[in-house]
Amino acid sequence: MATFLYKLGRLAFRRRHFVALIWVALLTLAGVGAASAPPAGNSSFSIPGTEAQKAFDLLEQRFPGQSADGATARVVFKAPSGEKMTDAGNKATVEKTVDELEDGSEVASVTNPYTGDAVSKDGTIAYTSVKYDVSGMELEESTKDALEDAAQQARDAGLTVEIGGDALQAVPETGATEVIGIAVAAVVLVITFGSLVAAGLPLLTALIGVGIGVSSITALASALELGSTTSILAMMIGLAVGIDYALFIVSRYRAELAEGREREEAAGRAVGTAGSAVVFAGLTVVIALVGLAVVNIPMLTKMGVAAAGTVAIAVLIALTMIPALLGYAGRRVKPAGAKGKRLGRLRKGEPKTDEPDGRPKANLGTRWASFVVRRPLAVLLLGVIGLGAAAVPATSLELGLPDDGSQPTSTTQRRAYDLLSEGFGPGFNGPLVVVVDAKSSDAPKDAFTDVEKRIKDLDGVVAVTPPSPNKGGDTATITVIPDSKPSSVQTEDLVHAIRDAGGDIEAKTGAETLVTGSTAMNIDVSQKLNDALVPYLVLVVGLAFLLLIVVFRSILVPLKAALGFLLSVMAALGAVVAVFQWGWLAGLMGVEETGPVMSMMPIFMVGVVFGLAMDYEVFLVTRMREAYVHGEKPNQAVVTGFKHGARVVTAAAVIMIAVFAGFIGSSESMVKMIGFGLAIAVFFDAFVVRMAIVPAVLALLGMKAWWLPKWLDRALPNVDVEGEGLRTAGERGAGPDERELVRT
């Protein structure tokens, strides 16, 4: 591995024009594809194998032409104080609005509040439901404008009017904080390298990689039904890993220059050593993201694969574009520690001797590692107890999917949600659709009536509409209004109660009862994600564990890495619960409404954080492994690893935290929550687990940390991440810059 990447690095350095041309061409091609691609349509949200999806599919089959997946809008009217919606003037305004809405070209149906029992009991609130032929993302702008214009005319007449539903669904915006995150990354890079040129290389390559990845996603969005969130998450992860991977290679390049190597040779060695770590770190991230497919939710699978593709591009760019750009930069990228006049002294091999006894002054990473190996047990206990305390809120984790009730109060969707809750009760925003399939029943009408009666007798039910059969008379829908809000535990219990009652009804009448609707869909998604979490953990952690055994040639080091990850991800979940569910620091994070944690959050965080955690594990511990392989004692190898890697890993973690935190400003609650969760998870993992717990555990294990059974040592391939092959070749007389090694 190291030898191959060494050759690749030198080749890219020498053929820099050709390499740069290839990447610029790919970026241009992806950009043209994105610009010429048709606009993304509806990103279908299906959950195969669940009752809600089965009922949804049955509706499309038995009720053709009703556009089951079409956009909807609820235009909610509230009368001025002291008036009612049944007053003549207000009624005329509403009916005029209904007439205007019916004239829309993409409108399938519009209900009249006064003929459809859509006026509240106190008469102050009414609503009309608008059904469209196409999905919310496919609606023409003119249709959306017509909807808003009709509402505005009713407002001008004196009514309070708000619009709920997905008809006005907007593409999520990330806000200015995303730019701030990139700016913070730039500042950290400048401080780390002490050079604008060296700092600019990781930013430039990361932006090129993200540009190719996001443009490709945009180009394929319509064909593959990719939602807007997919590109945002790919950008988030691609930026973070792209900067980090380039950072490690540039840092190693400067270290090789400081040892007196020629620039082409230094580029080859940087890619051969740090590049090997990049490959395996990237591979763990890709495994974690692609592994999301085991959940069998197409939207989540697409998000994972798209983000994994962006990570793969980041790896390839780091291995090829970085050495090419280093060739262009020439002497403007200085050796590590070299500034101005000190560059000449370092090239002559004169060490910096700031200590009184003449020894080189120890950096902060060396001093910290020396402290940890002297007090390993105390550091280990402090780190574990601290993360354990942060994880405590995770025991109160409640899962759900965001709806209009989780929108900011400044949005019309949220205000419409609140008005409907005020006028008709909290459950009105999350009606349950019960589908009765009586095709196998001898008396379909009796079965429909039986289901209606059984549901009315259940606790937690406010209203039940009469059965509405299809033209064939073999299937009917019944709408059930709970007395609790959609995301509540009570509503979930009601869904399970209806399904339990359906089993008795099927045994009695032969009719199958299914529950669907957005609320039931959310409940089934949460359950499916919970059921998939353990198999996903086993798959991803198991594959990565085997990969790390190959990388580190150890059993205990990968085991320690996996256990440390579990600590950091549980602590991060605890922080997410504290902010988004309990409301701690909610104002600071821009969280206007607390509630259940998004049901995708735990499994998505497990996937992404595991991959990113292994990044730091590979980058930091490979330097320790390298020192150990080269003859140092275990504790000294830990200190050496920190001496060379702590500063860079710290910079990488700060950059990744800044990039993720930049997405907290998103208008999309899911993106906001994921941005915060990943940022805090990286903080816990990098600064507590990898910087404190890892060296403490290695110090306690000593030689045992690197133990591997002889039979397994013989069976495993030698990937040579630490570049021992390059060192051996040099000792055999390949020459100071080892040019012949590249030619062989």
XYZ file of C-alpha atoms in Angstrom:
744
model
C 0.000 0.000 0.000
C 2.628 2.558 1.071
C 4.847 1.804 -1.934
C 1.988 2.090 -4.415
C 0.788 5.376 -2.923
C 4.391 6.617 -2.801
C 4.642 6.069 -6.560
C 1.238 7.706 -7.077
C 2.271 10.772 -5.062
C 5.492 11.259 -7.007
C 3.717 10.702 -10.300
C 1.079 13.326 -9.436
C 3.838 15.738 -8.361
C 5.694 15.334 -11.673
C 2.598 15.233 -13.895
C 0.844 18.019 -12.037
C -0.520 19.677 -15.197
C -2.201 16.461 -16.308
C -3.650 15.744 -12.842
C -4.993 19.271 -12.415
C -6.527 19.138 -15.892
C -8.363 15.903 -15.066
C -9.916 17.290 -11.874
C -10.856 20.601 -13.466
C -12.452 18.680 -16.348
C -14.436 16.522 -13.910
C -15.576 19.603 -12.012
C -16.639 21.275 -15.258
C -18.439 18.157 -16.458
C -20.314 17.798 -13.155
C -21.201 21.504 -13.201
C -22.560 21.338 -16.740
C -24.541 18.230 -15.818
C -26.037 19.973 -12.790
C -26.895 23.103 -14.786
C -28.582 21.179 -17.605
C -30.345 18.572 -15.470
C -34.114 18.818 -15.017
C -35.261 20.135 -11.644
C -35.471 17.542 -8.914
C -38.913 16.082 -8.488
C -40.448 14.557 -5.430
C -38.032 12.551 -3.278
C -40.279 9.575 -2.604
C -40.417 8.578 1.011
C -41.226 4.900 1.285
C -40.672 2.410 4.065
C -40.931 -1.085 2.573
C -42.175 -3.824 4.834
C -44.293 -1.597 7.083
C -48.074 -1.527 7.481
C -48.284 2.194 6.717
C -46.534 1.706 3.364
C -48.674 -1.323 2.528
C -51.823 0.728 3.155
C -50.455 3.627 1.108
C -49.756 1.315 -1.841
C -53.249 -0.181 -1.507
C -54.781 3.303 -1.667
C -52.968 4.042 -4.921
C -54.202 0.739 -6.354
C -57.846 0.846 -5.183
C -58.424 4.615 -5.432
C -56.832 5.489 -8.799
C -56.675 9.104 -9.860
C -56.747 10.524 -6.351
C -53.022 11.454 -6.367
C -52.192 9.823 -3.055
C -48.734 11.395 -3.185
C -49.932 14.796 -4.412
C -49.200 17.981 -2.510
C -51.731 19.264 -0.005
C -52.458 22.627 1.536
C -54.701 23.618 4.408
C -55.746 27.242 4.247
C -56.808 28.143 7.787
C -59.035 31.160 8.467
C -59.608 32.886 11.809
C -62.285 35.518 12.309
C -61.445 38.901 13.855
C -62.052 39.265 17.576
C -65.764 39.269 18.394
C -66.756 37.811 15.023
C -67.375 34.285 13.721
C -66.548 32.567 10.487
C -70.259 31.992 9.911
C -70.931 35.742 9.703
C -72.102 36.724 6.244
C -69.097 38.875 5.347
C -66.517 36.340 6.521
C -68.375 33.478 4.825
C -68.415 35.389 1.540
C -64.661 36.025 1.802
C -63.921 32.329 2.406
C -66.158 31.154 -0.446
C -64.492 33.649 -2.789
C -61.091 32.253 -1.744
C -62.319 28.702 -2.404
C -63.495 29.703 -5.897
C -60.118 31.269 -6.688
C -58.247 28.190 -5.473
C -60.394 25.907 -7.660
C -59.232 27.766 -10.770
C -55.641 26.535 -10.355
C -54.258 24.430 -13.211
C -52.668 21.792 -10.931
C -55.499 21.684 -8.373
C -57.247 18.325 -7.999
C -59.867 19.333 -5.423
C -60.805 22.050 -2.935
C -63.198 21.566 -0.012
C -65.744 24.103 1.165
C -65.566 24.619 4.953
C -69.324 25.230 5.211
C -70.337 22.003 3.492
C -67.544 19.817 4.819
C -67.891 20.325 8.586
C -64.646 22.328 8.690
C -65.708 25.100 11.052
C -64.722 24.921 14.722
C -67.410 24.516 17.376
C -66.982 28.067 18.603
C -67.195 29.315 15.015
C -63.971 31.312 15.098
C -61.767 29.080 12.900
C -62.385 27.343 9.586
C -60.209 25.674 6.984
C -60.257 24.485 3.410
C -58.201 21.556 2.125
C -56.545 21.863 -1.277
C -55.327 18.754 -3.085
C -52.905 18.980 -6.009
C -52.145 16.585 -8.865
C -48.372 16.726 -8.311
C -46.032 16.632 -5.330
C -44.924 19.703 -3.401
C -41.484 19.755 -5.043
C -43.072 19.535 -8.521
C -45.581 22.370 -8.121
C -45.123 25.259 -10.517
C -44.168 28.571 -8.942
C -47.292 30.081 -10.479
C -49.421 27.577 -8.539
C -47.703 28.479 -5.266
C -48.095 32.170 -6.052
C -51.813 31.667 -6.715
C -52.190 29.943 -3.342
C -50.441 32.772 -1.513
C -52.330 35.453 -3.463
C -55.676 33.909 -2.556
C -54.674 33.844 1.113
C -53.465 37.447 0.959
C -56.762 38.651 -0.484
C -58.579 37.032 2.443
C -56.155 38.761 4.826
C -56.867 42.064 3.147
C -60.542 41.442 3.874
C -59.774 41.314 7.597
C -59.298 37.588 8.281
C -56.227 35.909 9.785
C -55.079 33.387 7.173
C -52.260 30.836 7.393
C -51.258 27.975 5.085
C -50.180 24.521 6.260
C -49.238 21.352 4.397
C -46.422 20.651 1.961
C -47.583 22.777 -0.976
C -45.312 25.637 0.098
C -42.436 23.311 0.909
C -39.179 25.190 0.391
C -35.626 24.019 -0.220
C -33.774 24.109 3.116
C -31.413 27.029 3.634
C -28.224 26.659 5.626
C -27.743 30.301 6.508
C -24.622 32.436 6.921
C -23.195 30.203 9.654
C -22.069 27.707 7.015
C -19.763 30.375 5.564
C -18.566 31.181 9.088
C -17.661 27.508 9.548
C -15.485 27.572 6.433
C -13.911 30.843 7.570
C -13.026 29.282 10.933
C -11.482 26.351 9.077
C -9.364 28.775 7.053
C -8.123 30.550 10.193
C -7.227 27.236 11.857
C -5.303 26.138 8.767
C -3.344 29.395 8.652
C -2.440 29.059 12.339
C -1.484 25.406 11.882
C 0.723 25.915 8.839
C 1.798 29.520 9.334
C 1.377 30.025 5.600
C -1.508 31.226 3.451
C -0.435 28.983 0.572
C -0.213 25.821 2.673
C -3.513 26.680 4.370
C -5.210 27.295 1.048
C -4.431 23.862 -0.390
C -6.801 21.838 1.855
C -9.577 24.409 1.391
C -9.149 24.458 -2.386
C -9.136 20.681 -2.783
C -12.068 20.249 -0.376
C -14.138 22.768 -2.340
C -13.269 21.035 -5.621
C -14.276 17.658 -4.176
C -17.529 18.988 -2.735
C -18.221 20.820 -5.996
C -17.890 17.593 -7.971
C -19.908 15.586 -5.443
C -22.784 18.035 -4.970
C -22.966 18.855 -8.682
C -23.157 15.147 -9.489
C -25.947 14.711 -6.935
C -27.812 17.662 -8.457
C -27.385 16.232 -11.950
C -28.785 12.870 -10.847
C -31.408 14.229 -8.437
C -34.338 13.949 -10.837
C -33.440 10.484 -12.150
C -32.704 9.014 -8.702
C -35.323 11.018 -6.764
C -32.763 12.618 -4.449
C -34.075 15.204 -2.010
C -32.468 18.553 -1.258
C -31.336 17.284 2.154
C -29.146 14.706 0.400
C -26.913 17.347 -1.189
C -26.711 19.363 2.047
C -25.527 16.349 4.042
C -23.074 15.369 1.300
C -21.700 18.925 1.401
C -21.452 18.836 5.191
C -19.517 15.576 5.346
C -17.530 16.178 2.157
C -16.226 19.541 3.358
C -15.230 18.158 6.745
C -13.356 15.075 5.556
C -11.979 16.806 2.456
C -10.232 19.465 4.525
C -9.037 16.935 7.088
C -7.585 14.462 4.590
C -5.718 17.181 2.726
C -4.539 18.642 6.032
C -2.883 15.381 7.064
C -1.039 14.940 3.773
C 0.174 18.553 3.635
C 1.303 18.315 7.250
C 3.249 15.112 6.560
C 4.778 16.706 3.459
C 6.117 19.580 5.555
C 7.484 17.095 8.101
C 9.313 15.221 5.332
C 10.764 18.498 4.048
C 11.983 19.272 7.565
C 13.966 16.013 7.478
C 15.867 17.281 4.453
C 14.133 15.458 1.592
C 13.636 16.905 -1.863
C 10.140 18.143 -2.637
C 9.158 15.395 -5.046
C 10.467 12.779 -2.635
C 8.650 14.446 0.263
C 5.388 14.441 -1.701
C 5.795 10.744 -2.473
C 6.513 9.865 1.159
C 3.647 12.037 2.424
C 1.167 10.234 0.183
C 2.767 6.862 0.965
C 2.420 7.287 4.743
C -0.313 9.818 5.574
C -2.055 8.846 2.339
C -2.308 5.250 3.548
C -4.034 6.484 6.690
C -6.340 8.601 4.527
C -7.338 5.562 2.453
C -8.263 3.444 5.457
C -9.912 6.319 7.318
C -11.972 7.113 4.230
C -12.843 3.456 3.825
C -14.283 3.310 7.354
C -16.432 6.375 6.621
C -17.656 4.844 3.350
C -18.474 1.536 5.077
C -20.440 3.365 7.764
C -22.413 5.445 5.252
C -23.137 2.686 2.733
C -24.077 0.414 5.637
C -27.172 2.586 6.174
C -28.716 0.462 3.418
C -29.397 -2.288 5.987
C -32.196 -0.120 7.401
C -34.075 -0.595 4.096
C -35.419 2.939 3.934
C -34.649 4.111 0.370
C -34.296 7.792 1.308
C -31.751 6.997 4.024
C -29.883 4.638 1.704
C -29.632 7.323 -0.976
C -28.393 9.872 1.550
C -25.720 7.463 2.763
C -24.538 6.430 -0.705
C -24.420 10.046 -1.924
C -22.388 11.147 1.097
C -20.114 8.095 0.717
C -19.467 9.034 -2.909
C -18.424 12.525 -1.833
C -16.055 11.009 0.750
C -14.525 8.743 -1.907
C -13.926 11.789 -4.122
C -12.279 13.556 -1.165
C -9.889 10.615 -0.722
C -8.936 10.525 -4.409
C -8.366 14.279 -4.517
C -6.185 14.142 -1.391
C -4.026 11.415 -2.954
C -3.590 13.071 -6.358
C -4.564 16.735 -6.404
C -2.688 17.633 -3.217
C 0.745 16.417 -4.460
C 0.040 18.130 -7.791
C -0.709 21.438 -6.061
C 2.357 20.995 -3.857
C 4.332 20.845 -7.072
C 2.817 24.138 -8.189
C 3.415 25.738 -4.769
C 7.121 24.906 -4.794
C 9.106 26.653 -2.060
C 6.106 28.628 -0.876
C 5.175 25.599 1.258
C 7.909 25.541 3.895
C 9.152 22.649 6.039
C 7.467 22.094 9.390
C 8.681 24.668 11.902
C 10.494 26.685 9.267
C 9.850 30.423 9.176
C 12.073 32.994 7.574
C 15.731 32.710 8.600
C 15.167 29.537 10.580
C 14.544 27.638 7.331
C 18.241 27.560 6.510
C 19.177 26.406 9.977
C 16.673 23.562 9.886
C 17.922 22.423 6.492
C 21.449 22.169 7.932
C 20.106 19.936 10.655
C 20.513 22.446 13.473
C 17.862 21.657 16.070
C 15.927 24.302 17.918
C 17.322 24.298 21.464
C 15.088 26.340 23.714
C 15.619 24.079 26.750
C 18.527 24.917 29.149
C 20.082 21.466 28.676
C 20.166 21.848 24.893
C 17.306 19.471 24.124
C 14.639 20.502 21.605
C 11.711 22.162 23.321
C 8.766 19.773 23.742
C 5.538 20.850 22.079
C 2.146 20.843 23.792
C 1.219 17.429 22.387
C 4.405 15.894 23.792
C 3.857 17.428 27.215
C 0.237 16.268 27.319
C 1.088 12.712 26.247
C 3.886 12.557 28.816
C 1.410 13.585 31.507
C -1.133 10.966 30.401
C 1.363 8.081 30.383
C 2.394 9.100 33.918
C -1.232 9.251 35.171
C -3.114 6.894 32.835
C -5.670 5.554 35.306
C -6.741 8.997 36.550
C -7.106 10.335 32.996
C -9.035 7.230 31.908
C -11.494 7.425 34.805
C -12.018 11.160 34.393
C -12.716 10.782 30.658
C -15.106 7.843 31.069
C -17.019 9.459 33.952
C -17.319 12.748 32.060
C -18.693 11.115 28.920
C -20.965 8.935 31.028
C -22.452 12.019 32.670
C -23.003 13.653 29.269
C -24.762 10.477 28.080
C -27.322 10.455 30.929
C -29.991 12.471 29.011
C -29.911 9.793 26.280
C -31.838 7.505 28.661
C -34.855 9.802 28.106
C -34.580 9.677 24.301
C -37.912 10.013 22.478
C -37.986 9.530 18.716
C -40.228 11.027 16.064
C -40.170 12.818 12.721
C -40.538 16.581 12.327
C -43.889 18.022 11.235
C -45.307 21.528 10.952
C -45.425 21.672 14.751
C -41.625 21.680 14.873
C -41.324 24.589 12.422
C -40.287 28.033 13.702
C -43.200 30.169 14.895
C -42.316 32.698 12.200
C -43.493 30.319 9.428
C -47.037 30.219 8.098
C -46.982 26.401 8.337
C -46.406 26.560 12.088
C -49.047 29.249 12.613
C -51.560 27.185 10.622
C -50.686 24.171 12.793
C -51.331 26.185 15.950
C -54.644 27.564 14.656
C -55.921 24.081 13.789
C -54.901 22.842 17.233
C -56.735 25.770 18.806
C -59.920 25.259 16.814
C -60.146 21.493 16.419
C -57.762 19.959 18.964
C -54.098 18.875 18.818
C -54.859 15.555 17.106
C -56.392 17.282 14.107
C -52.902 17.983 12.730
C -52.109 14.275 12.622
C -55.211 12.366 11.453
C -54.936 8.612 11.064
C -56.134 7.056 7.830
C -57.584 3.585 8.356
C -57.825 1.512 5.180
C -60.248 -1.433 5.283
C -59.533 -4.041 2.599
C -62.729 -6.105 2.387
C -61.994 -7.782 -0.918
C -61.928 -11.168 0.801
C -64.968 -10.430 2.948
C -68.455 -11.785 2.233
C -70.066 -8.588 3.555
C -67.823 -5.582 2.865
C -70.328 -2.952 4.091
C -70.791 -4.770 7.400
C -67.007 -4.965 7.769
C -66.667 -1.213 7.196
C -69.328 -0.476 9.817
C -67.759 -2.910 12.271
C -64.362 -1.215 11.967
C -65.929 2.219 12.506
C -67.684 1.075 15.682
C -64.591 -0.636 17.100
C -62.464 2.476 16.570
C -65.046 4.763 18.207
C -64.865 2.629 21.351
C -61.103 3.064 21.714
C -59.599 5.497 24.195
C -57.972 8.625 22.821
C -60.323 9.050 19.831
C -62.036 12.421 19.293
C -63.792 11.795 15.989
C -64.238 9.088 13.361
C -65.527 9.837 9.876
C -67.980 7.425 8.210
C -66.380 4.847 5.862
C -65.701 6.176 2.363
C -65.696 3.204 -0.068
C -64.110 3.099 -3.511
C -66.033 2.555 -6.735
C -65.614 -1.202 -6.480
C -67.015 -1.233 -2.974
C -64.283 -3.567 -1.720
C -62.104 -0.963 0.059
C -62.927 1.980 2.297
C -61.059 4.696 4.148
C -61.903 5.966 7.631
C -60.282 9.089 9.090
C -59.578 8.996 12.818
C -58.812 12.152 14.837
C -56.818 11.452 18.033
C -57.102 13.654 21.111
C -53.295 14.037 21.315
C -50.725 15.712 19.086
C -49.122 13.672 16.282
C -45.707 13.185 17.929
C -47.054 12.093 21.327
C -46.789 8.670 22.953
C -50.591 8.620 23.327
C -51.062 8.838 19.551
C -48.574 6.023 19.048
C -50.510 3.884 21.544
C -53.734 4.594 19.641
C -52.177 3.426 16.361
C -51.133 0.161 17.990
C -54.601 -0.223 19.542
C -56.306 0.161 16.131
C -53.959 -2.393 14.624
C -54.589 -4.827 17.460
C -58.326 -4.438 16.988
C -57.852 -5.049 13.274
C -56.625 -8.565 14.005
C -59.920 -9.460 15.701
C -61.938 -7.835 12.914
C -60.079 -9.814 10.236
C -60.731 -13.071 12.079
C -64.428 -12.183 12.330
C -65.171 -10.634 8.910
C -62.209 -11.498 6.699
C -61.472 -7.794 6.132
C -57.943 -6.510 6.683
C -57.523 -3.227 8.581
C -54.445 -1.089 7.930
C -53.408 2.246 9.443
C -51.505 4.829 7.401
C -51.142 8.600 7.090
C -48.151 10.767 7.939
C -48.455 10.090 11.672
C -48.560 6.312 11.221
C -45.699 6.563 8.726
C -43.585 8.393 11.297
C -44.338 5.779 13.938
C -43.392 2.943 11.590
C -40.191 4.699 10.537
C -39.136 5.109 14.160
C -39.845 1.459 14.886
C -37.997 0.300 11.783
C -34.970 2.404 12.669
C -34.968 1.085 16.235
C -35.115 -2.495 14.993
C -32.254 -1.890 12.540
C -29.904 -0.160 14.986
C -28.352 -3.290 16.509
C -27.827 -5.140 13.163
C -26.364 -1.937 11.738
C -23.965 -1.559 14.656
C -22.871 -5.185 14.310
C -22.295 -4.827 10.556
C -20.495 -1.485 10.544
C -18.466 -1.898 13.717
C -17.658 -5.486 12.788
C -16.359 -4.611 9.308
C -14.419 -1.620 10.598
C -13.001 -3.742 13.440
C -11.634 -6.230 10.907
C -10.250 -3.371 8.807
C -8.487 -1.838 11.801
C -6.969 -5.207 12.732
C -5.339 -5.194 9.296
C -4.207 -1.572 9.713
C -2.826 -1.790 13.260
C -2.011 -5.532 13.373
C -3.489 -5.666 16.850
C -6.624 -6.993 18.565
C -6.876 -4.644 21.524
C -6.278 -1.368 19.677
C -9.314 -1.825 17.347
C -11.396 -3.042 20.296
C -10.452 0.034 22.283
C -11.304 2.200 19.251
C -14.793 0.690 18.980
C -15.550 1.028 22.694
C -14.337 4.623 22.704
C -16.653 5.363 19.801
C -19.641 4.004 21.734
C -18.784 6.356 24.594
C -18.575 9.409 22.353
C -21.746 8.660 20.363
C -23.794 8.058 23.534
C -22.512 11.320 25.018
C -23.393 13.129 21.785
C -26.903 11.650 21.802
C -27.248 12.850 25.389
C -26.321 16.370 24.289
C -28.863 16.225 21.435
C -31.607 15.158 23.856
C -30.652 17.929 26.295
C -30.871 20.643 23.616
C -33.606 19.525 21.209
C -35.835 17.544 23.577
C -35.277 19.154 26.982
C -34.598 22.660 25.662
C -31.212 23.336 27.311
C -29.498 26.177 25.397
C -32.301 25.896 22.824
C -32.360 29.649 22.237
C -28.641 29.730 21.565
C -29.025 26.963 18.969
C -32.027 28.578 17.314
C -34.400 25.781 18.432
C -37.822 27.401 18.783
C -39.777 24.228 19.525
C -38.539 21.263 21.543
C -39.900 17.785 20.979
C -38.891 14.241 20.092
C -35.484 13.703 18.505
C -35.675 12.938 14.800
C -36.022 9.174 14.485
C -33.199 8.958 11.925
C -30.778 10.749 14.233
C -29.387 7.829 16.310
C -28.635 5.514 13.404
C -27.357 8.312 11.164
C -25.145 9.634 13.939
C -23.818 6.134 14.612
C -22.884 5.748 10.949
C -21.257 9.119 10.388
C -19.608 9.506 13.795
C -18.142 6.021 13.675
C -16.501 6.756 10.364
C -15.188 10.121 11.537
C -14.028 8.702 14.881
C -11.976 6.119 13.063
C -10.369 8.980 11.105
C -8.735 10.318 14.244
C -7.976 6.836 15.490
C -6.155 5.956 12.267
C -4.310 9.275 11.953
C -3.148 9.418 15.564
C -2.481 5.770 16.310
C -0.679 5.067 13.016
C 2.011 7.543 14.118
C 2.274 5.608 17.398
C 2.368 2.331 15.504
C 5.006 3.756 13.193
C 7.203 4.745 16.155
C 6.667 1.334 17.789
C 7.548 -0.537 14.579
C 10.695 1.568 14.301
C 11.887 0.347 17.694
C 10.519 2.670 20.365
C 9.069 1.368 23.642
C 5.244 1.431 23.924
C 4.972 4.474 26.208
C 7.568 6.397 24.245
C 5.725 5.496 21.024
C 2.581 7.081 22.482
C 4.492 10.295 23.210
C 6.079 10.275 19.755
C 2.690 9.789 18.126
C 1.385 12.856 19.943
C 4.509 14.823 19.133
C 3.880 14.422 15.411
C 0.104 14.039 15.310
C -1.577 15.917 18.157
C -1.321 19.388 16.607
C -2.654 18.208 13.276
C -5.438 16.073 14.781
C -6.455 19.013 16.969
C -6.596 21.302 13.944
C -8.541 18.687 11.982
C -11.073 18.284 14.804
C -11.557 22.043 15.190
C -12.082 22.352 11.438
C -14.597 19.510 11.369
C -16.468 20.948 14.360
C -16.568 24.367 12.673
C -17.895 22.913 9.414
C -20.600 20.851 11.118
C -21.557 23.665 13.485
C -22.024 25.894 10.445
C -25.094 23.854 9.510
C -26.820 24.604 12.828
C -28.103 27.742 11.113
C -30.106 25.675 8.603
C -33.837 26.300 8.285
C -34.363 22.527 8.063
C -34.757 21.039 11.551
C -33.211 17.730 10.477
C -30.076 19.414 9.115
C -29.843 21.652 12.200
C -30.021 18.648 14.534
C -27.516 16.592 12.540
C -25.095 19.537 12.347
C -25.191 20.012 16.123
C -25.029 16.276 16.832
C -22.012 15.693 14.597
C -20.189 18.780 15.902
C -20.562 17.775 19.556
C -19.757 14.139 18.734
C -16.497 15.131 17.038
C -15.639 17.280 20.051
C -16.197 14.397 22.481
C -14.437 11.856 20.306
C -11.410 13.917 19.299
C -10.638 15.717 22.542
C -11.852 13.251 25.168
C -11.650 9.799 23.604
C -8.730 10.051 21.154
C -6.675 12.681 23.008
C -7.173 11.378 26.557
C -8.720 7.914 26.803
C -6.746 6.370 23.918
C -3.245 7.268 25.196
C -4.302 6.319 28.736
C -5.466 2.874 27.646
C -2.350 2.314 25.516
C -0.147 3.314 28.445
C -1.947 0.849 30.707
C -1.740 -1.972 28.145
C 1.932 -1.429 27.264
C 3.283 -4.166 24.977
C -0.065 -5.984 25.098
C -1.650 -3.231 23.034
C 0.222 -4.419 19.938
C -0.247 -8.151 20.535
C -1.492 -10.231 17.625
C -1.630 -14.055 17.453
C 1.104 -15.392 15.201
C -1.305 -17.392 13.064
C -3.401 -14.263 12.475
C -0.276 -12.212 11.764
C 0.659 -14.657 9.005
C -2.872 -14.702 7.594
C -3.389 -10.938 7.411
C -2.188 -8.965 4.383
C 0.600 -6.493 5.108
C -0.814 -3.111 4.068
C 2.184 -1.241 5.550
C 0.286 1.891 6.616
C 3.295 3.124 8.586
C 5.518 3.061 5.468
C 8.053 0.559 6.750
C 8.581 -0.646 3.181
C 9.757 2.809 2.144
C 12.190 2.978 5.040
C 13.550 -0.501 4.313
C 14.029 0.363 0.665
C 15.972 3.453 1.676
C 18.219 1.424 3.975
C 18.961 -0.980 1.118
C 20.510 1.915 -0.775
C 17.717 3.298 -2.885
C 19.304 6.703 -2.519
C 18.432 9.746 -0.474
C 15.425 10.647 -2.585
C 14.679 7.034 -3.656
C 14.035 7.867 -7.285
C 14.652 4.296 -8.386
C 11.841 3.017 -6.175
C 9.344 4.891 -8.283
C 10.710 3.535 -11.544
C 10.543 -0.123 -10.459
